[in-house]
Amino acid sequence: MNLTNFTGISLPLAVWLAADGYDFHPGATKAISVTSLLKSTRQILLQERLTDDTRVPTDVSDLIPSRLGHTIHDGMEKAWKSDYKESMRKLGYPESVIQRIAINPETVTNSMIPVYIEQRYSRIYRGYRISGKFDMIMEGEVHDFKSTSTFAFKGGKDEDYRLQGSMYRWLNQDKVTADHMIIHFIFTDWMKAMARANPSYPQQRIMDHRVELYPVDQIQKWIDDKLDALEAAAELPEDKLPFCTDKELWREDPVWKYYSDPAKANTPGARSSKNFDNATEAHAHLREKKGKGAILEVSGKVKACGYCAAFPICSQKDLYDHG
């Protein structure tokens, strides 16, 4: 990865941001990670086609969220591998429980409480080496730690979490025995005042969220369908690749704007008189105004393209307002 530092971040922090702790390196052909499978077919294939001439350098300032996440994961791993016994004693756990904890055991006995931390496992399937690195498996449950904004708590990414956790179980069926996973949110922008004022806002800075997993046979079919799609499109030119869906584009919902003066509907920058989130309410309002005015449907902006490495060589992105 080529890096820039246009914002002038000081060397002590720039070195920290530039460090790459990601341990998936697809040296072999047809190697793919669980997180890559979650991407669209178009994104996966175009990223493979990037060259040094088309790959846009990353500015170190854009790496701040991921490095904060890595730092939390590194600290979690260190705490469990070296300090967990003393920490559990401070928390009041009995010695009989503490002594049963076994970190990343190669074999498991009935008396153990196995805890697997930051382990990458792979499986050869249909000629692919599919691998995934989970955060933790404890007593048969997948645990995933997310350092994120409070917006993520609204549940919009539950399907991605469900797919990811289900693939971890598919890879580790001897270790993952629960039918659900636990997402541990660590909010980076949490405010106590907001929690007091709004009951739908996360009430704690750290909160747990349970997500049900797909049955193993169902997630295997999903993987088969994804591999089929990749193979079918592998040799297609860029303009023939399947488009990313609205969900994959993180497209915002459309807005129906009412203009009391119809001429303003086609005037760039003109403010609408009222906005609606569906066409029915918008046209009902127009009828209330006895047909005076105009309704303009504005498509939702897409957000994902700006985070996609294939942006420079993708023509689909030219169709949208990225906001």
Coordinates of N, CA and C in Angstrom, one line a residue, residues 208-320:
D208 N -23.8 -4.6 24.2 CA -23.8 -5.9 23.5 C -25.0 -6.0 22.6
H209 N -24.9 -6.7 21.5 CA -26.0 -6.9 20.6 C -25.9 -8.3 20.0
R210 N -27.0 -9.1 20.2 CA -27.1 -10.5 19.8 C -27.6 -10.6 18.4
V211 N -26.9 -11.4 17.6 CA -27.3 -11.6 16.2 C -27.4 -13.1 15.9
E212 N -28.6 -13.5 15.4 CA -28.8 -14.9 15.1 C -28.0 -15.3 13.9
L213 N -27.4 -16.5 13.8 CA -26.6 -17.0 12.7 C -27.5 -17.8 11.8
Y214 N -27.1 -17.9 10.5 CA -27.7 -18.8 9.5 C -27.3 -20.2 9.8
P215 N -28.2 -21.2 9.6 CA -27.8 -22.6 9.6 C -26.6 -22.9 8.7
V216 N -25.8 -23.9 9.1 CA -24.6 -24.1 8.3 C -24.9 -24.4 6.8
D217 N -25.9 -25.2 6.6 CA -26.2 -25.5 5.2 C -26.7 -24.3 4.4
Q218 N -27.3 -23.4 5.1 CA -27.8 -22.2 4.4 C -26.6 -21.2 4.1
I219 N -25.7 -21.1 5.0 CA -24.5 -20.2 4.7 C -23.6 -20.9 3.7
Q220 N -23.6 -22.2 3.6 CA -22.8 -22.8 2.6 C -23.4 -22.6 1.2
K221 N -24.7 -22.6 1.1 CA -25.4 -22.2 -0.2 C -25.1 -20.8 -0.6
W222 N -25.0 -19.9 0.4 CA -24.7 -18.5 0.2 C -23.3 -18.4 -0.4
I223 N -22.4 -19.1 0.2 CA -21.0 -19.1 -0.3 C -20.9 -19.7 -1.7
D224 N -21.6 -20.8 -1.9 CA -21.7 -21.4 -3.3 C -22.2 -20.4 -4.3
D225 N -23.2 -19.7 -4.0 CA -23.8 -18.7 -4.9 C -22.8 -17.5 -5.1
K226 N -22.1 -17.1 -4.1 CA -21.1 -16.1 -4.3 C -19.9 -16.5 -5.2
L227 N -19.4 -17.7 -4.9 CA -18.4 -18.2 -5.8 C -18.8 -18.4 -7.2
D228 N -20.1 -18.9 -7.4 CA -20.6 -19.0 -8.7 C -20.6 -17.7 -9.4
A229 N -21.0 -16.6 -8.7 CA -21.1 -15.3 -9.3 C -19.7 -14.8 -9.7
L230 N -18.7 -15.0 -8.8 CA -17.4 -14.6 -9.1 C -16.8 -15.3 -10.3
E231 N -17.1 -16.6 -10.4 CA -16.5 -17.4 -11.5 C -17.2 -17.0 -12.9
A232 N -18.5 -16.7 -12.8 CA -19.3 -16.4 -14.0 C -18.8 -15.0 -14.6
A233 N -18.4 -14.1 -13.7 CA -18.0 -12.8 -14.1 C -16.5 -12.5 -14.2
A234 N -15.7 -13.5 -13.9 CA -14.3 -13.4 -13.8 C -13.6 -12.8 -15.0
E235 N -14.1 -13.2 -16.2 CA -13.4 -12.8 -17.4 C -14.2 -11.6 -18.2
L236 N -15.2 -11.1 -17.5 CA -16.0 -10.1 -18.2 C -15.2 -8.7 -18.2
P237 N -15.4 -7.9 -19.2 CA -14.8 -6.6 -19.2 C -15.5 -5.7 -18.1
E238 N -14.9 -4.7 -17.7 CA -15.4 -3.8 -16.6 C -16.9 -3.4 -16.9
D239 N -17.2 -3.0 -18.1 CA -18.5 -2.5 -18.3 C -19.6 -3.6 -18.4
K240 N -19.2 -4.8 -18.3 CA -20.2 -5.9 -18.3 C -20.3 -6.6 -17.0
L241 N -19.5 -6.1 -16.0 CA -19.6 -6.7 -14.7 C -21.0 -6.3 -14.0
P242 N -21.5 -7.2 -13.2 CA -22.8 -6.8 -12.6 C -22.6 -5.6 -11.7
F243 N -23.6 -4.8 -11.7 CA -23.6 -3.5 -10.9 C -23.7 -3.9 -9.4
C244 N -23.2 -3.1 -8.5 CA -23.4 -3.1 -7.1 C -24.9 -2.8 -6.9
T245 N -25.5 -3.4 -5.9 CA -26.9 -3.1 -5.6 C -26.9 -1.9 -4.7
D246 N -28.2 -1.4 -4.5 CA -28.3 -0.2 -3.6 C -27.8 -0.5 -2.2
K247 N -28.0 -1.7 -1.7 CA -27.5 -2.0 -0.4 C -26.0 -2.0 -0.4
E248 N -25.4 -2.6 -1.4 CA -23.9 -2.6 -1.5 C -23.4 -1.2 -1.6
L249 N -24.1 -0.3 -2.2 CA -23.7 1.1 -2.4 C -23.9 1.9 -1.2
W250 N -24.6 1.4 -0.2 CA -25.0 2.2 1.0 C -25.8 3.4 0.5
R251 N -26.7 3.2 -0.4 CA -27.5 4.3 -1.0 C -28.5 4.8 0.1
E252 N -28.6 6.1 0.2 CA -29.6 6.7 1.1 C -31.0 6.5 0.5
D253 N -32.0 6.6 1.3 CA -33.4 6.5 0.8 C -33.7 7.7 -0.1
P254 N -34.6 7.6 -1.1 CA -34.9 8.7 -1.9 C -35.8 9.7 -1.1
V255 N -35.9 10.9 -1.6 CA -36.7 11.9 -1.0 C -37.6 12.5 -2.1
W256 N -38.9 12.8 -1.7 CA -39.8 13.5 -2.6 C -40.0 14.9 -2.1
K257 N -39.6 15.8 -2.9 CA -39.6 17.2 -2.5 C -40.7 18.0 -3.1
Y258 N -41.4 18.7 -2.3 CA -42.6 19.5 -2.8 C -42.1 21.0 -2.9
Y259 N -42.4 21.6 -4.1 CA -42.0 23.0 -4.3 C -43.4 23.7 -4.6
S260 N -43.6 24.7 -3.8 CA -44.9 25.5 -4.0 C -44.8 26.3 -5.3
D261 N -43.6 26.6 -5.7 CA -43.3 27.3 -7.0 C -42.8 26.2 -7.9
P262 N -43.5 25.8 -8.9 CA -43.0 24.7 -9.8 C -41.7 25.0 -10.5
A263 N -41.5 26.3 -10.8 CA -40.3 26.7 -11.5 C -39.0 26.4 -10.7
K264 N -39.1 26.4 -9.3 CA -38.0 26.1 -8.5 C -37.6 24.6 -8.5
A265 N -38.5 23.7 -8.9 CA -38.2 22.3 -9.0 C -37.0 22.0 -9.9
N266 N -36.8 22.8 -10.9 CA -35.7 22.6 -11.9 C -34.6 23.6 -11.7
T267 N -34.6 24.3 -10.6 CA -33.6 25.3 -10.4 C -32.5 24.7 -9.4
P268 N -31.3 24.6 -9.9 CA -30.3 24.0 -9.0 C -30.1 24.9 -7.7
G269 N -30.0 24.2 -6.6 CA -29.8 24.9 -5.3 C -31.1 25.4 -4.7
A270 N -32.2 25.4 -5.4 CA -33.5 25.9 -4.8 C -34.0 25.0 -3.7
R271 N -34.5 25.6 -2.6 CA -34.9 24.9 -1.5 C -36.4 24.5 -1.6
S272 N -36.7 23.3 -1.3 CA -38.1 22.8 -1.4 C -38.9 23.4 -0.2
S273 N -40.2 23.4 -0.4 CA -41.1 23.8 0.7 C -41.3 22.8 1.7
K274 N -41.3 21.5 1.3 CA -41.5 20.4 2.3 C -40.9 19.1 1.6
N275 N -40.4 18.2 2.5 CA -39.9 17.0 2.0 C -40.7 15.8 2.6
F276 N -40.7 14.7 1.8 CA -41.5 13.5 2.2 C -40.6 12.3 1.9
D277 N -40.8 11.2 2.7 CA -40.0 10.0 2.5 C -40.7 9.0 1.7
N278 N -41.9 9.3 1.2 CA -42.6 8.4 0.2 C -43.5 9.2 -0.7
A279 N -43.7 8.6 -1.9 CA -44.5 9.3 -2.9 C -45.9 9.5 -2.5
T280 N -46.5 8.5 -1.8 CA -47.9 8.6 -1.4 C -48.2 9.9 -0.6
E281 N -47.4 10.1 0.4 CA -47.6 11.3 1.2 C -47.3 12.6 0.5
A282 N -46.3 12.5 -0.4 CA -46.0 13.7 -1.2 C -47.1 14.1 -2.1
H283 N -47.7 13.2 -2.8 CA -48.8 13.5 -3.8 C -50.1 13.8 -3.0
A284 N -50.3 13.3 -1.8 CA -51.4 13.6 -1.0 C -51.3 15.1 -0.6
H285 N -50.1 15.5 -0.3 CA -49.9 16.9 0.1 C -50.2 17.8 -1.2
L286 N -49.7 17.4 -2.3 CA -50.0 18.1 -3.5 C -51.5 18.3 -3.8
R287 N -52.2 17.2 -3.5 CA -53.7 17.3 -3.7 C -54.3 18.3 -2.7
E288 N -53.8 18.3 -1.5 CA -54.3 19.3 -0.5 C -54.0 20.7 -1.0
K289 N -53.0 20.9 -1.8 CA -52.7 22.2 -2.3 C -53.4 22.5 -3.6
K290 N -54.4 21.6 -3.9 CA -55.2 21.6 -5.1 C -54.4 21.6 -6.4
G291 N -53.3 20.8 -6.3 CA -52.4 20.7 -7.5 C -51.5 21.8 -7.7
K292 N -51.4 22.8 -6.8 CA -50.5 23.9 -7.0 C -49.1 23.5 -6.5
G293 N -48.1 23.6 -7.3 CA -46.8 23.2 -7.0 C -46.3 22.1 -7.8
A294 N -45.2 21.5 -7.4 CA -44.6 20.3 -8.1 C -43.9 19.4 -7.1
I295 N -43.9 18.1 -7.5 CA -43.2 17.1 -6.7 C -42.0 16.7 -7.5
L296 N -40.8 16.6 -6.9 CA -39.6 16.2 -7.5 C -39.0 15.0 -6.7
E297 N -38.8 13.8 -7.3 CA -38.2 12.7 -6.6 C -36.7 12.8 -6.8
V298 N -36.0 12.8 -5.7 CA -34.5 12.9 -5.6 C -33.9 11.6 -5.2
S299 N -33.2 10.9 -6.0 CA -32.6 9.7 -5.6 C -31.6 9.8 -4.5
G300 N -31.5 8.8 -3.6 CA -30.6 8.9 -2.5 C -29.1 8.8 -3.0
K301 N -28.3 9.5 -2.3 CA -26.9 9.6 -2.6 C -26.3 8.2 -2.2
V302 N -25.2 7.8 -2.8 CA -24.5 6.6 -2.5 C -23.2 7.0 -1.7
K303 N -22.9 6.1 -0.7 CA -21.8 6.4 0.2 C -20.6 5.5 0.0
A304 N -20.9 4.3 -0.5 CA -19.8 3.2 -0.4 C -18.7 3.5 -1.4
C305 N -19.0 4.1 -2.6 CA -18.0 4.3 -3.6 C -16.7 5.0 -3.1
G306 N -16.9 5.9 -2.2 CA -15.8 6.7 -1.7 C -14.8 5.9 -0.9
Y307 N -15.3 4.7 -0.4 CA -14.5 3.8 0.4 C -13.9 2.6 -0.4
C308 N -14.2 2.6 -1.7 CA -13.9 1.4 -2.5 C -12.5 1.6 -3.2
A309 N -11.6 0.7 -3.1 CA -10.3 0.8 -3.7 C -10.4 0.8 -5.2
A310 N -11.5 0.2 -5.8 CA -11.7 0.1 -7.2 C -12.3 1.4 -7.8
F311 N -12.5 2.4 -7.0 CA -13.1 3.6 -7.5 C -12.5 4.1 -8.8
P312 N -11.2 4.2 -9.0 CA -10.6 4.7 -10.2 C -10.9 4.0 -11.5
I313 N -11.2 2.7 -11.4 CA -11.4 2.0 -12.6 C -12.9 1.5 -12.8
C314 N -13.8 2.0 -12.0 CA -15.2 1.6 -12.0 C -16.0 2.7 -12.7
S315 N -16.8 2.3 -13.7 CA -17.6 3.2 -14.4 C -19.0 3.4 -13.8
Q316 N -19.4 2.4 -12.9 CA -20.7 2.5 -12.3 C -20.8 3.8 -11.4
K317 N -19.7 4.1 -10.7 CA -19.7 5.2 -9.8 C -20.0 6.5 -10.5
D318 N -19.8 6.6 -11.8 CA -20.0 7.9 -12.6 C -21.5 8.2 -12.7
L319 N -22.3 7.2 -12.3 CA -23.8 7.4 -12.5 C -24.4 8.1 -11.3
Y320 N -23.7 8.3 -10.2 CA -24.3 8.7 -9.0 C -23.7 10.1 -8.5

